[in-house]
PDB file of C-alpha atoms in Angstrom:
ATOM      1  CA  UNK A   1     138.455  63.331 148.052  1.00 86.00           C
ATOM      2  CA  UNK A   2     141.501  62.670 149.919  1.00 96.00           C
ATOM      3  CA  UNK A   3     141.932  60.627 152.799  1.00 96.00           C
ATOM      4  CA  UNK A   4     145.487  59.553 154.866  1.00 97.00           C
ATOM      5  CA  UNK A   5     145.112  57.484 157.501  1.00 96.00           C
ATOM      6  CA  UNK A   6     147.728  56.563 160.592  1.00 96.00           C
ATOM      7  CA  UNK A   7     150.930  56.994 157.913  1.00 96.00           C
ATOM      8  CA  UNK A   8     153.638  56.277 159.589  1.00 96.00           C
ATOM      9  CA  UNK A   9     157.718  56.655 158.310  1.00 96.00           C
ATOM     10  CA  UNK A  10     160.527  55.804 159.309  1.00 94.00           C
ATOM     11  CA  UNK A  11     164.275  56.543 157.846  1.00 85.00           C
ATOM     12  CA  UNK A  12     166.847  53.804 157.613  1.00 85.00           C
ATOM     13  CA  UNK A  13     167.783  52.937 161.019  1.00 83.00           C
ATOM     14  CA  UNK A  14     164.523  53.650 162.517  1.00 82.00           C
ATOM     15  CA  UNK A  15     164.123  57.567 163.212  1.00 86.00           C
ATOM     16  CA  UNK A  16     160.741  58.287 162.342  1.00 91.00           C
ATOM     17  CA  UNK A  17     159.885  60.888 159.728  1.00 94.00           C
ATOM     18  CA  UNK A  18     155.897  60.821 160.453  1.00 96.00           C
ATOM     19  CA  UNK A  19     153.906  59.451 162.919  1.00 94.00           C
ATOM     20  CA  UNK A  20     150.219  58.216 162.839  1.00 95.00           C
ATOM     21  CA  UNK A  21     149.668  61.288 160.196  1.00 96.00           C
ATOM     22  CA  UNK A  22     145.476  61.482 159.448  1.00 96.00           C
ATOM     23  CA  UNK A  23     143.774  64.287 157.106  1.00 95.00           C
ATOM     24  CA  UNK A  24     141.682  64.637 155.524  1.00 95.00           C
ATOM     25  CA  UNK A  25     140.540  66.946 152.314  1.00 96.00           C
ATOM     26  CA  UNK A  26     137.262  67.544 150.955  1.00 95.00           C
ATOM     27  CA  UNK A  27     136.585  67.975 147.328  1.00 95.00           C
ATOM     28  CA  UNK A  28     136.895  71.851 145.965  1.00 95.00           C
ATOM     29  CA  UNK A  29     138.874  72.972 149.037  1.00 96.00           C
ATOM     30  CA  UNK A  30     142.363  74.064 149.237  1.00 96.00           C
ATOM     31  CA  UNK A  31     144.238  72.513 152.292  1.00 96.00           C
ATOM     32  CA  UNK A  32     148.070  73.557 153.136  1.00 96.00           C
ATOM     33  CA  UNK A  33     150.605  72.067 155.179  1.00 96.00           C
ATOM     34  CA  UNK A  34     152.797  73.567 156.792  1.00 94.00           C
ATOM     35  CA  UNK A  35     155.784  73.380 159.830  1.00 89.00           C
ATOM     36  CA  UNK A  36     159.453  73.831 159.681  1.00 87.00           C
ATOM     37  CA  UNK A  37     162.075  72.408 157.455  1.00 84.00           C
ATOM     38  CA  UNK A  38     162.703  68.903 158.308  1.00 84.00           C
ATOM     39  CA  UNK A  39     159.604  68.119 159.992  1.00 88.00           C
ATOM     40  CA  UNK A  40     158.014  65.670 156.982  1.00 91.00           C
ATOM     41  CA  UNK A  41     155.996  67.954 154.922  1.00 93.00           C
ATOM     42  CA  UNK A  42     157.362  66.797 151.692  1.00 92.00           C
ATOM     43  CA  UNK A  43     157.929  62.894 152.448  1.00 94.00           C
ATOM     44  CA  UNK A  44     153.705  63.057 153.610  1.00 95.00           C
ATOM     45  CA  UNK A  45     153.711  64.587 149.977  1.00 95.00           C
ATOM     46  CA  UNK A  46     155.514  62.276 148.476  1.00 94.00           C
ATOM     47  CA  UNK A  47     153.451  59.291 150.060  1.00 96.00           C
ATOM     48  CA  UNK A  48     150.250  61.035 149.079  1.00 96.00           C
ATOM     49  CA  UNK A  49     151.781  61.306 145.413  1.00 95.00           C
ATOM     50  CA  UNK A  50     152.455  57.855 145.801  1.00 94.00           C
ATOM     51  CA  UNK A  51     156.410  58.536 144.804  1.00 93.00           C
ATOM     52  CA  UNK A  52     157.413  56.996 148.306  1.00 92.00           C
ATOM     53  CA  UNK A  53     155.484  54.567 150.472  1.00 92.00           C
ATOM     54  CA  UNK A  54     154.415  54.710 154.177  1.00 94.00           C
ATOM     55  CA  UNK A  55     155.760  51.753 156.608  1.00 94.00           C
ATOM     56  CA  UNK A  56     151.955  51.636 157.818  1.00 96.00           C
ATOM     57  CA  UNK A  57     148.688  53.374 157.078  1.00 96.00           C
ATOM     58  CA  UNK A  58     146.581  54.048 153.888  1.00 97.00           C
ATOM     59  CA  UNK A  59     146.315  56.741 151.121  1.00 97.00           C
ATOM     60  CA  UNK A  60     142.917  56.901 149.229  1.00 96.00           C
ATOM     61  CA  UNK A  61     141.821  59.600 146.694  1.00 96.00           C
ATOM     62  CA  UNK A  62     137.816  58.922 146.012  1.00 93.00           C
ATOM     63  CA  UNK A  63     137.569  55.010 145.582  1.00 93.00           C
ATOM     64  CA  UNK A  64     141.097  54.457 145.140  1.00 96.00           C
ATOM     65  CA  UNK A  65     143.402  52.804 147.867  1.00 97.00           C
ATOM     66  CA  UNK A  66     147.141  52.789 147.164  1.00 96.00           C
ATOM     67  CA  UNK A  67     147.247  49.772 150.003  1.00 94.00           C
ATOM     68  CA  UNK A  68     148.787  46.392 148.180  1.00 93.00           C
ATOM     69  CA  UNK A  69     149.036  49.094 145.021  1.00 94.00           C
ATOM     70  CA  UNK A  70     152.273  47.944 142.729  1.00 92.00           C
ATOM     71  CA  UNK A  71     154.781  50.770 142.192  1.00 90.00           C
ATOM     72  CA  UNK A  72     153.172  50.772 138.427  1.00 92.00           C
ATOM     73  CA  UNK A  73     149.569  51.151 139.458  1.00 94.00           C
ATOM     74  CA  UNK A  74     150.404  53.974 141.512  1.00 94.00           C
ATOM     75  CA  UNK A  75     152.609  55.447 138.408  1.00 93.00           C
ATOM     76  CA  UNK A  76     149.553  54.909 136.297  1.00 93.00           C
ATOM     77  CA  UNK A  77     147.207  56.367 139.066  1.00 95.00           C
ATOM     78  CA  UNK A  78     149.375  59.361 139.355  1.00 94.00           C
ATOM     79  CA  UNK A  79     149.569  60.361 135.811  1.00 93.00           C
ATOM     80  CA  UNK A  80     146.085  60.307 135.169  1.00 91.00           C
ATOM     81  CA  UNK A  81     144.625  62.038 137.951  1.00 94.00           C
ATOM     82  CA  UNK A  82     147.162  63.583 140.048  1.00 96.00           C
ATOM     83  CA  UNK A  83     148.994  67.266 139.212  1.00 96.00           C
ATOM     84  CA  UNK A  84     152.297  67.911 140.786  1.00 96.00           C
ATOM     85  CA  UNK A  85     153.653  71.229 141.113  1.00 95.00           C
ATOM     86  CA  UNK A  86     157.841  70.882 141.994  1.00 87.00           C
ATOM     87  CA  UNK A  87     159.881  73.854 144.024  1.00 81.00           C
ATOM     88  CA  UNK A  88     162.255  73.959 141.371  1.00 84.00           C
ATOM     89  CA  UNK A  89     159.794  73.563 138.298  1.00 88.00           C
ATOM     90  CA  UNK A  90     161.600  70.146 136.522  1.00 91.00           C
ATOM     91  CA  UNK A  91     161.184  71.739 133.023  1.00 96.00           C
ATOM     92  CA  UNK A  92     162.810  70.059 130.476  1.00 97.00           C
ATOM     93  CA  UNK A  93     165.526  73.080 129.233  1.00 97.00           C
ATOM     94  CA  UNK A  94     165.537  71.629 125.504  1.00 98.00           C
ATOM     95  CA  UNK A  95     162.226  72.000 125.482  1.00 98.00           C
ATOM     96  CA  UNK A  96     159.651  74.703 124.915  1.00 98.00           C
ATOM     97  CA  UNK A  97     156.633  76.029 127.195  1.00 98.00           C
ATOM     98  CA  UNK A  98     154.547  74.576 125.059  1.00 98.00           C
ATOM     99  CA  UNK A  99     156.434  71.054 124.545  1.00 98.00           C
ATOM    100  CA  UNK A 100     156.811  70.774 127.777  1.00 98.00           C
ATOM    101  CA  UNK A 101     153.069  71.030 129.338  1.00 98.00           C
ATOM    102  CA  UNK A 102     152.619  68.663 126.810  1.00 98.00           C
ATOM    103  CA  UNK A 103     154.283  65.977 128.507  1.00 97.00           C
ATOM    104  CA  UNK A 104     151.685  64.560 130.626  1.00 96.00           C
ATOM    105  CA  UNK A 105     149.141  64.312 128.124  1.00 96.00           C
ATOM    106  CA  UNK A 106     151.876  62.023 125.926  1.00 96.00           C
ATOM    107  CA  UNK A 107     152.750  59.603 128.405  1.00 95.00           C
ATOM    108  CA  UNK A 108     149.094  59.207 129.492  1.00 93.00           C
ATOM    109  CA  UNK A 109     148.587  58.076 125.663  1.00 94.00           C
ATOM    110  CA  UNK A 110     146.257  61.056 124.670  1.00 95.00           C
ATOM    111  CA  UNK A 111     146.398  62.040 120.648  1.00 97.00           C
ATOM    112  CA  UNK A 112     148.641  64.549 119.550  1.00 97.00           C
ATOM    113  CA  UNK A 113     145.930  66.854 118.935  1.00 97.00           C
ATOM    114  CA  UNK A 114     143.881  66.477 121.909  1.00 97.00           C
ATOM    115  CA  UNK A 115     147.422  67.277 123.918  1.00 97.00           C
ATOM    116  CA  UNK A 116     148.014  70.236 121.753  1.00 97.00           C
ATOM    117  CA  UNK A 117     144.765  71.818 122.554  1.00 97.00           C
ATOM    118  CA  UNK A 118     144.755  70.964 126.249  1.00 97.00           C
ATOM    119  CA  UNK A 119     148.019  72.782 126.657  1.00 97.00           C
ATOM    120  CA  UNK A 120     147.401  75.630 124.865  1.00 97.00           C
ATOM    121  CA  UNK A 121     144.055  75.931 127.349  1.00 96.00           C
ATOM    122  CA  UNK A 122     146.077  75.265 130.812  1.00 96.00           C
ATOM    123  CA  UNK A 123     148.798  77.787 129.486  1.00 97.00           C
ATOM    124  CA  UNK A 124     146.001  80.121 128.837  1.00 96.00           C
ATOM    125  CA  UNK A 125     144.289  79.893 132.040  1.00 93.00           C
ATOM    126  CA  UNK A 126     147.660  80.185 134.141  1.00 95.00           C
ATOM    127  CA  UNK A 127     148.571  83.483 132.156  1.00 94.00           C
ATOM    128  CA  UNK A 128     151.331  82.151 130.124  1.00 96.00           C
ATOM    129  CA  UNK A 129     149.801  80.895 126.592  1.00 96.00           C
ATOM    130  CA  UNK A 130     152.103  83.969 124.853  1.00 97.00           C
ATOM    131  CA  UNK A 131     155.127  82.195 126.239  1.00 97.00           C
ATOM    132  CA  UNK A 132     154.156  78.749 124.324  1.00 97.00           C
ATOM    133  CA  UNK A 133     157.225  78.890 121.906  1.00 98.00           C
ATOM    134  CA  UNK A 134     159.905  80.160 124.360  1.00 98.00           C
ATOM    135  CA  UNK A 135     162.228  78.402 126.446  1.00 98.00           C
ATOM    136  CA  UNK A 136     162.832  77.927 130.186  1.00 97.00           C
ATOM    137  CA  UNK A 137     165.960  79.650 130.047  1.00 97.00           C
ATOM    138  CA  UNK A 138     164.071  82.561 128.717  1.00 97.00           C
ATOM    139  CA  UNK A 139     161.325  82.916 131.802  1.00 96.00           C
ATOM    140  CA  UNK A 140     161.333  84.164 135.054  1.00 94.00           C
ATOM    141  CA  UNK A 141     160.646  82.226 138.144  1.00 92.00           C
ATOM    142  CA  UNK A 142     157.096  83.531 138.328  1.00 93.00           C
ATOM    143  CA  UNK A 143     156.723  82.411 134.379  1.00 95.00           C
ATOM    144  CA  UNK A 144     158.364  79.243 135.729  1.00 95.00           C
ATOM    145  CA  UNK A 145     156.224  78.335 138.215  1.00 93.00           C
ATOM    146  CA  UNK A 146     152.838  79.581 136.205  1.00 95.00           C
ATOM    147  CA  UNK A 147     154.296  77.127 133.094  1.00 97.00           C
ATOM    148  CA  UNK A 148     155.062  73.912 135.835  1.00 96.00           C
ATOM    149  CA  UNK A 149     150.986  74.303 137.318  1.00 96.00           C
ATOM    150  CA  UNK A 150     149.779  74.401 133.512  1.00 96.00           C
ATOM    151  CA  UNK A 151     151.368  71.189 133.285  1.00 97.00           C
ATOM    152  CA  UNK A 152     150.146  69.819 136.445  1.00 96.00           C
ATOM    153  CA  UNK A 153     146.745  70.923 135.136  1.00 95.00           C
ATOM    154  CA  UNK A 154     146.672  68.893 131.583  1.00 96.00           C
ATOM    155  CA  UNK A 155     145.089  65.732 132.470  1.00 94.00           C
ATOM    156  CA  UNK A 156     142.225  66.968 134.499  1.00 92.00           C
ATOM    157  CA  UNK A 157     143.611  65.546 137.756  1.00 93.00           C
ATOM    158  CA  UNK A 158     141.668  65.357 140.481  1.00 90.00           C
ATOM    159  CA  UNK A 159     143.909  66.495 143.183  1.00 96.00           C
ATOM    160  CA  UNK A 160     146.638  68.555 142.643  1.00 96.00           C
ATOM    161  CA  UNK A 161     149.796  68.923 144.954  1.00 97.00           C
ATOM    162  CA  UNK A 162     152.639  71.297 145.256  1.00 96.00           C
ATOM    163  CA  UNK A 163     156.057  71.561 147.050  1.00 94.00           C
ATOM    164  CA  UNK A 164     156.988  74.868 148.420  1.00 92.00           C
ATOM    165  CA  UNK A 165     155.683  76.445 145.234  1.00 93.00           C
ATOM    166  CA  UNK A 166     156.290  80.145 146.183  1.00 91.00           C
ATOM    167  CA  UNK A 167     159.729  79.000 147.701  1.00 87.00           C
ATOM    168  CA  UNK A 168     161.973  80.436 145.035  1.00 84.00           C
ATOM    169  CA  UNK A 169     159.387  83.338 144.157  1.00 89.00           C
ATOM    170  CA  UNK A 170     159.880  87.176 145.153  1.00 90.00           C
ATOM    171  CA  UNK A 171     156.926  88.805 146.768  1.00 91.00           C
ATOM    172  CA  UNK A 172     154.979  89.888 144.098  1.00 92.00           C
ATOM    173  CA  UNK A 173     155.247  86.488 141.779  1.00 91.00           C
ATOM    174  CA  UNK A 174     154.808  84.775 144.812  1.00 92.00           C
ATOM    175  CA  UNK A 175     151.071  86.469 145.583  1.00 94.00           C
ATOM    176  CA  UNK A 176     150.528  85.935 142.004  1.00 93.00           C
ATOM    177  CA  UNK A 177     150.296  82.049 142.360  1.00 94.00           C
ATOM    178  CA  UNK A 178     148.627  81.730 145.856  1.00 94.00           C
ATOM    179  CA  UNK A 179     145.621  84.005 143.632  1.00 93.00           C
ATOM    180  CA  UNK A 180     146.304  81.748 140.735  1.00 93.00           C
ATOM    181  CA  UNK A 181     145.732  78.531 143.372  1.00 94.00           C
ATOM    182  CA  UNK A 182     142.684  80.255 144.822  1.00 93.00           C
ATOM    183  CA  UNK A 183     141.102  80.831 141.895  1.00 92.00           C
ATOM    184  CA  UNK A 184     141.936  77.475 140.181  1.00 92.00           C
ATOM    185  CA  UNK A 185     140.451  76.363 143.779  1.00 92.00           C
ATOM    186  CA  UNK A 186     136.842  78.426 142.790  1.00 90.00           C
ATOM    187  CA  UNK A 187     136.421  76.924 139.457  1.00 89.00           C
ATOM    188  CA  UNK A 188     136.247  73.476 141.123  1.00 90.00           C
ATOM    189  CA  UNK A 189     140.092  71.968 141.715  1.00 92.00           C
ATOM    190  CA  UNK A 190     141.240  70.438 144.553  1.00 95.00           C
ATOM    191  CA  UNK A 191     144.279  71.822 146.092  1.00 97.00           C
ATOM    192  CA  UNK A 192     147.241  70.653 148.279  1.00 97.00           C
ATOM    193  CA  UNK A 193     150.670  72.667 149.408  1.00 97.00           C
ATOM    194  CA  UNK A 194     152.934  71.904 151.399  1.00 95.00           C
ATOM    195  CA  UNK A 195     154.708  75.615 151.946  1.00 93.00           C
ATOM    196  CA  UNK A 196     156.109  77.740 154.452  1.00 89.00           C
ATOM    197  CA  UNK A 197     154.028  80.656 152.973  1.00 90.00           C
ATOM    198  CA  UNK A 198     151.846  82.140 155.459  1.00 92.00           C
ATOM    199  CA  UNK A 199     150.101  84.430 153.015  1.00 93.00           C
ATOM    200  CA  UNK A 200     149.194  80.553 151.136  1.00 94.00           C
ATOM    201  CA  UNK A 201     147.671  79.529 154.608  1.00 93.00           C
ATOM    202  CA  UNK A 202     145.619  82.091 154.699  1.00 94.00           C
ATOM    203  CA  UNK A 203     144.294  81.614 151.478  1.00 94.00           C
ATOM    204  CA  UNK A 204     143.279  78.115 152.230  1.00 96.00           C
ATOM    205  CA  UNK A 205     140.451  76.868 153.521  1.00 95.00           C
ATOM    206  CA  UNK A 206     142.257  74.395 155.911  1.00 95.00           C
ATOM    207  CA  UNK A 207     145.674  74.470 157.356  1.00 95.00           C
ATOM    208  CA  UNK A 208     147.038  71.095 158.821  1.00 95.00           C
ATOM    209  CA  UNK A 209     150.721  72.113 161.211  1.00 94.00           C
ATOM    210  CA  UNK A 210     153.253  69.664 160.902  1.00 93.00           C
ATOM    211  CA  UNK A 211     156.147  69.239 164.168  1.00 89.00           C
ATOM    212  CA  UNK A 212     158.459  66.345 164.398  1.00 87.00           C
ATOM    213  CA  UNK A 213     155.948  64.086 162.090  1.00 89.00           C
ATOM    214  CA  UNK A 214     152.976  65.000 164.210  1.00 91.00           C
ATOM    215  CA  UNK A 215     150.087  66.369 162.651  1.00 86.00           C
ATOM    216  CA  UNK A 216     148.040  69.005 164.166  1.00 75.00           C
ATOM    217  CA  UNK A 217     145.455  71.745 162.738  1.00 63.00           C
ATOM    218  CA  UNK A 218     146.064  75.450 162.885  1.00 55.00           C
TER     219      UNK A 218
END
């Protein structure tokens, strides 16, 4: 499913962010990265998202390469078959729950109607379909988070990734998403964190330790 191979990043100026970084992640497994805060968790994510772009090494999901990939094909790439769950959710606020898991299936030119349904059935299946007319303003960070995965969710990606995703989250909503990730995980997704969680590491079935852009396993 996924493969990253010797990525390698350096700031401006030339301190490196990652170093020779290689994983990989098998289809229908959940993987999580973890290490400390500044150590490159979310700039490997962002490469593997194919928002930013390694100085060396390759990305592949499946068949597809993002080496000598345009910033466009990799937009395109993303949006059809890559979810991304955000730390801080990146709802729209003017828009409703429902509006706004539709979002994906818009851009990625679906019909109205086939977007309508599709978000009704990710809201449903992340436990939030009763919220579909509210607003952001009007959910809690739990509801938040559970509304930002159902949009991940509407085009069928193949991989999905999240950032820190029980960062902002108490206890309880927190274990509420690492089972809503394991059992999204079960029906046949595959999974990527990045997360400081150790209750999310030990629901995955991998664990890859990041230190000072060095990968290890754990």
């Amino acid at each position: 499913m996924l493969s990253v191979r010797n990525i390698s990043k350096s700031y401006p100026g030339g301190k490196p962010v990652l170093s020779g970084v290689t994983l990989q992640v098998k289809p229908r497994s959940f993987a999580t990265i973890m290490g400390p805060s500044g150590s490159g968790k979310s700039t490997l994510l962002s490469i593997i998202a194919g928002i930013d772009t390694a100085d060396s090494g390759d990305v592949s999901i499946g068949d597809f390469s993002y080496t000598g990939r345009s910033l466009e094909e990799l937009a395109a790439f993303r949006l059809k078959h890559l979810g991304i769950v955000f730390q801080f959710f990146n709802l729209l606020p003017t828009l409703t729950v429902q509006q706004n898991v539709e979002i994906p299936g818009h851009l990625a030119g679906r019909s109205a109607a086939d977007t309508r349904i599709a978000a009704r059935e990710c809201l449903q299946r992340t436990g939030v379909e009763s919220l579909r007319e509210r607003y952001p303003h009007e959910l809690s960070g739990g509801e938040l988070q559970r509304v930002a995965i159902a949009r991940a969710m509407l085009n069928r990606p193949r991989l999905l990734l999240a950032d820190e995703p029980t960062g902002n989250l108490d206890q309880k909503n927190g274990q509420s998403i690492i089972e809503l990730f394991r059992s999204l995980v079960d029906d046949g997704a595959t999974l990527v964190v990045v997360t400081h969680d150790e209750r999310m590491s030990r629901a995955a079935d991998s664990t890859f330790a990041l230190l000072d852009g060095v990968l290890g396993t754990s």
